[in-house]
């Protein structure tokens, strides 16, 4: 969900930016861990962040891939004092960081609070739509939609995500994605080698169907 704060008024946006600090984190750096006390809320300025939970047997289950413009960890403002998931940068990323106490002070301003909550509701609506998409699309459709939304209808894509991370982003198992990629390759619609994805225009036409 890009440009999360585009609906904020200029006044509210200035107040928010005045409360932010900037942090650059390298690829594979942990931003916070599940269960850690949450003192900060984050906005992804550039790069990519993966939110995940750990299972009792040690596996990591991806919950969401954060896109530039997205706010994340905002749950510590409202429901709980600890982070419910862990966050890791999947590439070098720039974060806008807002202290929870500082943001709560901003929320005392009625105009800012109305703007901010309006955006939060918009995000919830967007995520609800995403759940619907996941429930009604097969893996092939999910992949086409993901590539189109993230990169546009390009003939050649240089992906910053590997296949395993892409599988997590579209909520399928890596082996399920591999099978779908094998079919697409046999149909000469998509070839994925390393980080380069070559796409036949017919695949984008299929995505409109």
PDB file of N, CA, C and O in Angstrom, residues 2-60:
ATOM      1  N   UNK A   2       1.150   1.779  -1.159  1.00  0.00           N
ATOM      2  CA  UNK A   2       2.110   2.852  -1.296  1.00  0.00           C
ATOM      3  C   UNK A   2       1.537   4.189  -0.864  1.00  0.00           C
ATOM      4  O   UNK A   2       0.335   4.427  -0.893  1.00  0.00           O
ATOM      5  N   UNK A   3       2.458   5.091  -0.481  1.00  0.00           N
ATOM      6  CA  UNK A   3       2.079   6.461  -0.137  1.00  0.00           C
ATOM      7  C   UNK A   3       0.969   6.489   0.903  1.00  0.00           C
ATOM      8  O   UNK A   3      -0.082   7.091   0.729  1.00  0.00           O
ATOM      9  N   UNK A   4       1.236   5.842   2.005  1.00  0.00           N
ATOM     10  CA  UNK A   4       0.213   5.646   3.039  1.00  0.00           C
ATOM     11  C   UNK A   4      -0.359   6.955   3.559  1.00  0.00           C
ATOM     12  O   UNK A   4      -1.522   7.040   3.907  1.00  0.00           O
ATOM     13  N   UNK A   5       0.479   8.010   3.624  1.00  0.00           N
ATOM     14  CA  UNK A   5       0.017   9.253   4.222  1.00  0.00           C
ATOM     15  C   UNK A   5      -0.424  10.308   3.207  1.00  0.00           C
ATOM     16  O   UNK A   5      -0.452  11.489   3.519  1.00  0.00           O
ATOM     17  N   UNK A   6      -0.778   9.907   1.998  1.00  0.00           N
ATOM     18  CA  UNK A   6      -1.162  10.892   0.989  1.00  0.00           C
ATOM     19  C   UNK A   6      -2.448  11.623   1.364  1.00  0.00           C
ATOM     20  O   UNK A   6      -2.703  12.716   0.863  1.00  0.00           O
ATOM     21  N   UNK A   7      -3.282  11.053   2.223  1.00  0.00           N
ATOM     22  CA  UNK A   7      -4.544  11.696   2.586  1.00  0.00           C
ATOM     23  C   UNK A   7      -4.406  12.652   3.774  1.00  0.00           C
ATOM     24  O   UNK A   7      -5.368  13.327   4.139  1.00  0.00           O
ATOM     25  N   UNK A   8      -3.226  12.698   4.377  1.00  0.00           N
ATOM     26  CA  UNK A   8      -3.034  13.651   5.469  1.00  0.00           C
ATOM     27  C   UNK A   8      -2.988  15.075   4.933  1.00  0.00           C
ATOM     28  O   UNK A   8      -2.452  15.326   3.859  1.00  0.00           O
ATOM     29  N   UNK A   9      -3.554  16.005   5.687  1.00  0.00           N
ATOM     30  CA  UNK A   9      -3.441  17.404   5.308  1.00  0.00           C
ATOM     31  C   UNK A   9      -1.982  17.834   5.420  1.00  0.00           C
ATOM     32  O   UNK A   9      -1.170  17.180   6.081  1.00  0.00           O
ATOM     33  N   UNK A  10      -1.635  18.917   4.760  1.00  0.00           N
ATOM     34  CA  UNK A  10      -0.255  19.405   4.817  1.00  0.00           C
ATOM     35  C   UNK A  10       0.149  19.707   6.255  1.00  0.00           C
ATOM     36  O   UNK A  10       1.277  19.424   6.678  1.00  0.00           O
ATOM     37  N   UNK A  11      -0.772  20.261   7.028  1.00  0.00           N
ATOM     38  CA  UNK A  11      -0.477  20.572   8.431  1.00  0.00           C
ATOM     39  C   UNK A  11      -0.154  19.301   9.209  1.00  0.00           C
ATOM     40  O   UNK A  11       0.834  19.236   9.947  1.00  0.00           O
ATOM     41  N   UNK A  12      -0.996  18.270   9.038  1.00  0.00           N
ATOM     42  CA  UNK A  12      -0.782  17.019   9.763  1.00  0.00           C
ATOM     43  C   UNK A  12       0.499  16.333   9.297  1.00  0.00           C
ATOM     44  O   UNK A  12       1.232  15.757  10.109  1.00  0.00           O
ATOM     45  N   UNK A  13       0.772  16.407   7.996  1.00  0.00           N
ATOM     46  CA  UNK A  13       1.979  15.778   7.474  1.00  0.00           C
ATOM     47  C   UNK A  13       3.222  16.449   8.042  1.00  0.00           C
ATOM     48  O   UNK A  13       4.191  15.781   8.412  1.00  0.00           O
ATOM     49  N   UNK A  14       3.201  17.771   8.137  1.00  0.00           N
ATOM     50  CA  UNK A  14       4.351  18.490   8.715  1.00  0.00           C
ATOM     51  C   UNK A  14       4.545  18.101  10.178  1.00  0.00           C
ATOM     52  O   UNK A  14       5.674  17.932  10.641  1.00  0.00           O
ATOM     53  N   UNK A  15       3.447  17.979  10.908  1.00  0.00           N
ATOM     54  CA  UNK A  15       3.553  17.589  12.319  1.00  0.00           C
ATOM     55  C   UNK A  15       4.132  16.185  12.441  1.00  0.00           C
ATOM     56  O   UNK A  15       4.962  15.911  13.317  1.00  0.00           O
ATOM     57  N   UNK A  16       3.694  15.291  11.560  1.00  0.00           N
ATOM     58  CA  UNK A  16       4.197  13.928  11.595  1.00  0.00           C
ATOM     59  C   UNK A  16       5.686  13.902  11.266  1.00  0.00           C
ATOM     60  O   UNK A  16       6.488  13.267  11.964  1.00  0.00           O
ATOM     61  N   UNK A  17       6.073  14.599  10.208  1.00  0.00           N
ATOM     62  CA  UNK A  17       7.481  14.601   9.795  1.00  0.00           C
ATOM     63  C   UNK A  17       8.379  15.216  10.851  1.00  0.00           C
ATOM     64  O   UNK A  17       9.532  14.812  11.016  1.00  0.00           O
ATOM     65  N   UNK A  18       7.853  16.172  11.598  1.00  0.00           N
ATOM     66  CA  UNK A  18       8.658  16.796  12.646  1.00  0.00           C
ATOM     67  C   UNK A  18       8.930  15.827  13.796  1.00  0.00           C
ATOM     68  O   UNK A  18       9.886  16.016  14.568  1.00  0.00           O
ATOM     69  N   UNK A  19       8.089  14.798  13.910  1.00  0.00           N
ATOM     70  CA  UNK A  19       8.251  13.816  14.990  1.00  0.00           C
ATOM     71  C   UNK A  19       9.096  12.626  14.568  1.00  0.00           C
ATOM     72  O   UNK A  19       9.444  11.785  15.397  1.00  0.00           O
ATOM     73  N   UNK A  20       9.432  12.539  13.276  1.00  0.00           N
ATOM     74  CA  UNK A  20      10.149  11.386  12.759  1.00  0.00           C
ATOM     75  C   UNK A  20      11.663  11.579  12.803  1.00  0.00           C
ATOM     76  O   UNK A  20      12.169  12.689  12.673  1.00  0.00           O
ATOM     77  N   UNK A  21      12.366  10.487  12.959  1.00  0.00           N
ATOM     78  CA  UNK A  21      13.800  10.444  12.708  1.00  0.00           C
ATOM     79  C   UNK A  21      14.029   9.403  11.624  1.00  0.00           C
ATOM     80  O   UNK A  21      13.156   8.578  11.348  1.00  0.00           O
ATOM     81  N   UNK A  22      15.195   9.435  11.004  1.00  0.00           N
ATOM     82  CA  UNK A  22      15.489   8.519   9.900  1.00  0.00           C
ATOM     83  C   UNK A  22      16.510   7.487  10.337  1.00  0.00           C
ATOM     84  O   UNK A  22      17.470   7.802  11.041  1.00  0.00           O
ATOM     85  N   UNK A  23      16.277   6.254   9.920  1.00  0.00           N
ATOM     86  CA  UNK A  23      17.210   5.181  10.234  1.00  0.00           C
ATOM     87  C   UNK A  23      17.422   4.334   8.976  1.00  0.00           C
ATOM     88  O   UNK A  23      16.455   3.959   8.309  1.00  0.00           O
ATOM     89  N   UNK A  24      18.674   4.073   8.641  1.00  0.00           N
ATOM     90  CA  UNK A  24      19.004   3.196   7.516  1.00  0.00           C
ATOM     91  C   UNK A  24      19.467   1.857   8.084  1.00  0.00           C
ATOM     92  O   UNK A  24      20.349   1.816   8.943  1.00  0.00           O
ATOM     93  N   UNK A  25      18.851   0.773   7.615  1.00  0.00           N
ATOM     94  CA  UNK A  25      19.203  -0.564   8.106  1.00  0.00           C
ATOM     95  C   UNK A  25      19.693  -1.411   6.931  1.00  0.00           C
ATOM     96  O   UNK A  25      19.131  -1.335   5.829  1.00  0.00           O
ATOM     97  N   UNK A  26      20.733  -2.206   7.132  1.00  0.00           N
ATOM     98  CA  UNK A  26      21.247  -3.034   6.032  1.00  0.00           C
ATOM     99  C   UNK A  26      20.354  -4.239   5.769  1.00  0.00           C
ATOM    100  O   UNK A  26      19.491  -4.595   6.582  1.00  0.00           O
ATOM    101  N   UNK A  27      20.568  -4.867   4.637  1.00  0.00           N
ATOM    102  CA  UNK A  27      19.838  -6.082   4.300  1.00  0.00           C
ATOM    103  C   UNK A  27      20.064  -7.146   5.362  1.00  0.00           C
ATOM    104  O   UNK A  27      21.169  -7.307   5.891  1.00  0.00           O
ATOM    105  N   UNK A  28      19.001  -7.845   5.716  1.00  0.00           N
ATOM    106  CA  UNK A  28      18.993  -8.942   6.702  1.00  0.00           C
ATOM    107  C   UNK A  28      19.048  -8.450   8.147  1.00  0.00           C
ATOM    108  O   UNK A  28      19.107  -9.278   9.067  1.00  0.00           O
ATOM    109  N   UNK A  29      19.002  -7.148   8.373  1.00  0.00           N
ATOM    110  CA  UNK A  29      19.018  -6.628   9.749  1.00  0.00           C
ATOM    111  C   UNK A  29      17.639  -6.790  10.386  1.00  0.00           C
ATOM    112  O   UNK A  29      16.608  -6.513   9.763  1.00  0.00           O
ATOM    113  N   UNK A  30      17.617  -7.259  11.625  1.00  0.00           N
ATOM    114  CA  UNK A  30      16.374  -7.348  12.384  1.00  0.00           C
ATOM    115  C   UNK A  30      16.017  -5.956  12.910  1.00  0.00           C
ATOM    116  O   UNK A  30      16.841  -5.283  13.521  1.00  0.00           O
ATOM    117  N   UNK A  31      14.782  -5.532  12.663  1.00  0.00           N
ATOM    118  CA  UNK A  31      14.321  -4.216  13.116  1.00  0.00           C
ATOM    119  C   UNK A  31      13.708  -4.334  14.510  1.00  0.00           C
ATOM    120  O   UNK A  31      13.956  -3.514  15.380  1.00  0.00           O
ATOM    121  N   UNK A  32      12.906  -5.348  14.713  1.00  0.00           N
ATOM    122  CA  UNK A  32      12.410  -5.682  16.055  1.00  0.00           C
ATOM    123  C   UNK A  32      11.991  -7.134  16.060  1.00  0.00           C
ATOM    124  O   UNK A  32      11.818  -7.755  15.003  1.00  0.00           O
ATOM    125  N   UNK A  33      11.847  -7.678  17.255  1.00  0.00           N
ATOM    126  CA  UNK A  33      11.513  -9.087  17.416  1.00  0.00           C
ATOM    127  C   UNK A  33      10.132  -9.262  18.050  1.00  0.00           C
ATOM    128  O   UNK A  33       9.713  -8.432  18.868  1.00  0.00           O
ATOM    129  N   UNK A  34       9.472 -10.311  17.682  1.00  0.00           N
ATOM    130  CA  UNK A  34       8.178 -10.677  18.262  1.00  0.00           C
ATOM    131  C   UNK A  34       8.295 -10.771  19.783  1.00  0.00           C
ATOM    132  O   UNK A  34       9.215 -11.402  20.310  1.00  0.00           O
ATOM    133  N   UNK A  35       7.373 -10.099  20.485  1.00  0.00           N
ATOM    134  CA  UNK A  35       7.382 -10.117  21.942  1.00  0.00           C
ATOM    135  C   UNK A  35       8.203  -9.015  22.576  1.00  0.00           C
ATOM    136  O   UNK A  35       8.097  -8.777  23.784  1.00  0.00           O
ATOM    137  N   UNK A  36       9.006  -8.323  21.770  1.00  0.00           N
ATOM    138  CA  UNK A  36       9.813  -7.209  22.288  1.00  0.00           C
ATOM    139  C   UNK A  36       8.909  -6.028  22.622  1.00  0.00           C
ATOM    140  O   UNK A  36       7.935  -5.764  21.925  1.00  0.00           O
ATOM    141  N   UNK A  37       9.228  -5.330  23.703  1.00  0.00           N
ATOM    142  CA  UNK A  37       8.431  -4.160  24.069  1.00  0.00           C
ATOM    143  C   UNK A  37       8.542  -3.117  22.972  1.00  0.00           C
ATOM    144  O   UNK A  37       9.636  -2.820  22.485  1.00  0.00           O
ATOM    145  N   UNK A  38       7.401  -2.579  22.569  1.00  0.00           N
ATOM    146  CA  UNK A  38       7.364  -1.666  21.429  1.00  0.00           C
ATOM    147  C   UNK A  38       7.336  -0.202  21.842  1.00  0.00           C
ATOM    148  O   UNK A  38       6.351   0.263  22.415  1.00  0.00           O
ATOM    149  N   UNK A  39       8.405   0.505  21.514  1.00  0.00           N
ATOM    150  CA  UNK A  39       8.476   1.928  21.807  1.00  0.00           C
ATOM    151  C   UNK A  39       8.412   2.784  20.550  1.00  0.00           C
ATOM    152  O   UNK A  39       8.333   4.008  20.651  1.00  0.00           O
ATOM    153  N   UNK A  40       8.457   2.141  19.371  1.00  0.00           N
ATOM    154  CA  UNK A  40       8.546   2.896  18.124  1.00  0.00           C
ATOM    155  C   UNK A  40       7.592   2.344  17.074  1.00  0.00           C
ATOM    156  O   UNK A  40       7.285   1.154  17.044  1.00  0.00           O
ATOM    157  N   UNK A  41       7.124   3.259  16.234  1.00  0.00           N
ATOM    158  CA  UNK A  41       6.309   2.932  15.069  1.00  0.00           C
ATOM    159  C   UNK A  41       7.147   3.314  13.862  1.00  0.00           C
ATOM    160  O   UNK A  41       7.943   4.257  13.918  1.00  0.00           O
ATOM    161  N   UNK A  42       6.975   2.603  12.744  1.00  0.00           N
ATOM    162  CA  UNK A  42       7.857   2.786  11.594  1.00  0.00           C
ATOM    163  C   UNK A  42       7.068   3.064  10.318  1.00  0.00           C
ATOM    164  O   UNK A  42       5.954   2.596  10.147  1.00  0.00           O
ATOM    165  N   UNK A  43       7.710   3.832   9.439  1.00  0.00           N
ATOM    166  CA  UNK A  43       7.207   4.015   8.073  1.00  0.00           C
ATOM    167  C   UNK A  43       8.356   3.683   7.138  1.00  0.00           C
ATOM    168  O   UNK A  43       9.463   4.200   7.297  1.00  0.00           O
ATOM    169  N   UNK A  44       8.101   2.803   6.178  1.00  0.00           N
ATOM    170  CA  UNK A  44       9.143   2.417   5.232  1.00  0.00           C
ATOM    171  C   UNK A  44       9.245   3.478   4.134  1.00  0.00           C
ATOM    172  O   UNK A  44       8.297   3.702   3.395  1.00  0.00           O
ATOM    173  N   UNK A  45      10.408   4.115   4.051  1.00  0.00           N
ATOM    174  CA  UNK A  45      10.638   5.144   3.040  1.00  0.00           C
ATOM    175  C   UNK A  45      11.126   4.508   1.744  1.00  0.00           C
ATOM    176  O   UNK A  45      10.654   4.835   0.655  1.00  0.00           O
ATOM    177  N   UNK A  46      12.082   3.589   1.846  1.00  0.00           N
ATOM    178  CA  UNK A  46      12.577   2.877   0.675  1.00  0.00           C
ATOM    179  C   UNK A  46      13.100   1.514   1.123  1.00  0.00           C
ATOM    180  O   UNK A  46      13.440   1.319   2.290  1.00  0.00           O
ATOM    181  N   UNK A  47      13.159   0.585   0.168  1.00  0.00           N
ATOM    182  CA  UNK A  47      13.618  -0.758   0.488  1.00  0.00           C
ATOM    183  C   UNK A  47      12.455  -1.720   0.658  1.00  0.00           C
ATOM    184  O   UNK A  47      11.370  -1.522   0.104  1.00  0.00           O
ATOM    185  N   UNK A  48      12.663  -2.753   1.455  1.00  0.00           N
ATOM    186  CA  UNK A  48      11.635  -3.775   1.661  1.00  0.00           C
ATOM    187  C   UNK A  48      11.824  -4.415   3.026  1.00  0.00           C
ATOM    188  O   UNK A  48      12.957  -4.668   3.454  1.00  0.00           O
ATOM    189  N   UNK A  49      10.706  -4.662   3.708  1.00  0.00           N
ATOM    190  CA  UNK A  49      10.733  -5.246   5.052  1.00  0.00           C
ATOM    191  C   UNK A  49       9.755  -6.412   5.092  1.00  0.00           C
ATOM    192  O   UNK A  49       8.636  -6.312   4.575  1.00  0.00           O
ATOM    193  N   UNK A  50      10.193  -7.493   5.720  1.00  0.00           N
ATOM    194  CA  UNK A  50       9.336  -8.671   5.870  1.00  0.00           C
ATOM    195  C   UNK A  50       8.906  -8.792   7.327  1.00  0.00           C
ATOM    196  O   UNK A  50       9.735  -8.737   8.236  1.00  0.00           O
ATOM    197  N   UNK A  51       7.603  -8.947   7.548  1.00  0.00           N
ATOM    198  CA  UNK A  51       7.064  -9.200   8.877  1.00  0.00           C
ATOM    199  C   UNK A  51       6.783 -10.694   8.994  1.00  0.00           C
ATOM    200  O   UNK A  51       6.160 -11.284   8.106  1.00  0.00           O
ATOM    201  N   UNK A  52       7.241 -11.310  10.082  1.00  0.00           N
ATOM    202  CA  UNK A  52       7.075 -12.751  10.213  1.00  0.00           C
ATOM    203  C   UNK A  52       6.875 -13.152  11.669  1.00  0.00           C
ATOM    204  O   UNK A  52       7.192 -12.407  12.594  1.00  0.00           O
ATOM    205  N   UNK A  53       6.337 -14.356  11.836  1.00  0.00           N
ATOM    206  CA  UNK A  53       6.214 -14.975  13.148  1.00  0.00           C
ATOM    207  C   UNK A  53       6.999 -16.276  13.162  1.00  0.00           C
ATOM    208  O   UNK A  53       7.141 -16.932  12.122  1.00  0.00           O
ATOM    209  N   UNK A  54       7.471 -16.660  14.337  1.00  0.00           N
ATOM    210  CA  UNK A  54       8.200 -17.917  14.492  1.00  0.00           C
ATOM    211  C   UNK A  54       7.276 -18.975  15.078  1.00  0.00           C
ATOM    212  O   UNK A  54       6.520 -18.701  16.016  1.00  0.00           O
ATOM    213  N   UNK A  55       7.329 -20.164  14.518  1.00  0.00           N
ATOM    214  CA  UNK A  55       6.519 -21.268  15.011  1.00  0.00           C
ATOM    215  C   UNK A  55       7.292 -22.015  16.098  1.00  0.00           C
ATOM    216  O   UNK A  55       8.510 -21.865  16.217  1.00  0.00           O
ATOM    217  N   UNK A  56       6.610 -22.823  16.906  1.00  0.00           N
ATOM    218  CA  UNK A  56       7.309 -23.568  17.974  1.00  0.00           C
ATOM    219  C   UNK A  56       8.435 -24.463  17.470  1.00  0.00           C
ATOM    220  O   UNK A  56       9.395 -24.716  18.185  1.00  0.00           O
ATOM    221  N   UNK A  57       8.336 -24.929  16.200  1.00  0.00           N
ATOM    222  CA  UNK A  57       9.391 -25.802  15.668  1.00  0.00           C
ATOM    223  C   UNK A  57      10.507 -25.020  14.982  1.00  0.00           C
ATOM    224  O   UNK A  57      11.370 -25.594  14.326  1.00  0.00           O
ATOM    225  N   UNK A  58      10.473 -23.682  15.124  1.00  0.00           N
ATOM    226  CA  UNK A  58      11.578 -22.869  14.623  1.00  0.00           C
ATOM    227  C   UNK A  58      11.405 -22.313  13.226  1.00  0.00           C
ATOM    228  O   UNK A  58      12.285 -21.598  12.722  1.00  0.00           O
ATOM    229  N   UNK A  59      10.302 -22.622  12.571  1.00  0.00           N
ATOM    230  CA  UNK A  59      10.077 -22.082  11.232  1.00  0.00           C
ATOM    231  C   UNK A  59       9.611 -20.623  11.301  1.00  0.00           C
ATOM    232  O   UNK A  59       9.064 -20.190  12.304  1.00  0.00           O
ATOM    233  N   UNK A  60       9.852 -19.884  10.229  1.00  0.00           N
ATOM    234  CA  UNK A  60       9.381 -18.504  10.119  1.00  0.00           C
ATOM    235  C   UNK A  60       8.224 -18.454   9.132  1.00  0.00           C
ATOM    236  O   UNK A  60       8.346 -18.937   8.007  1.00  0.00           O
TER     237      UNK A  60
END
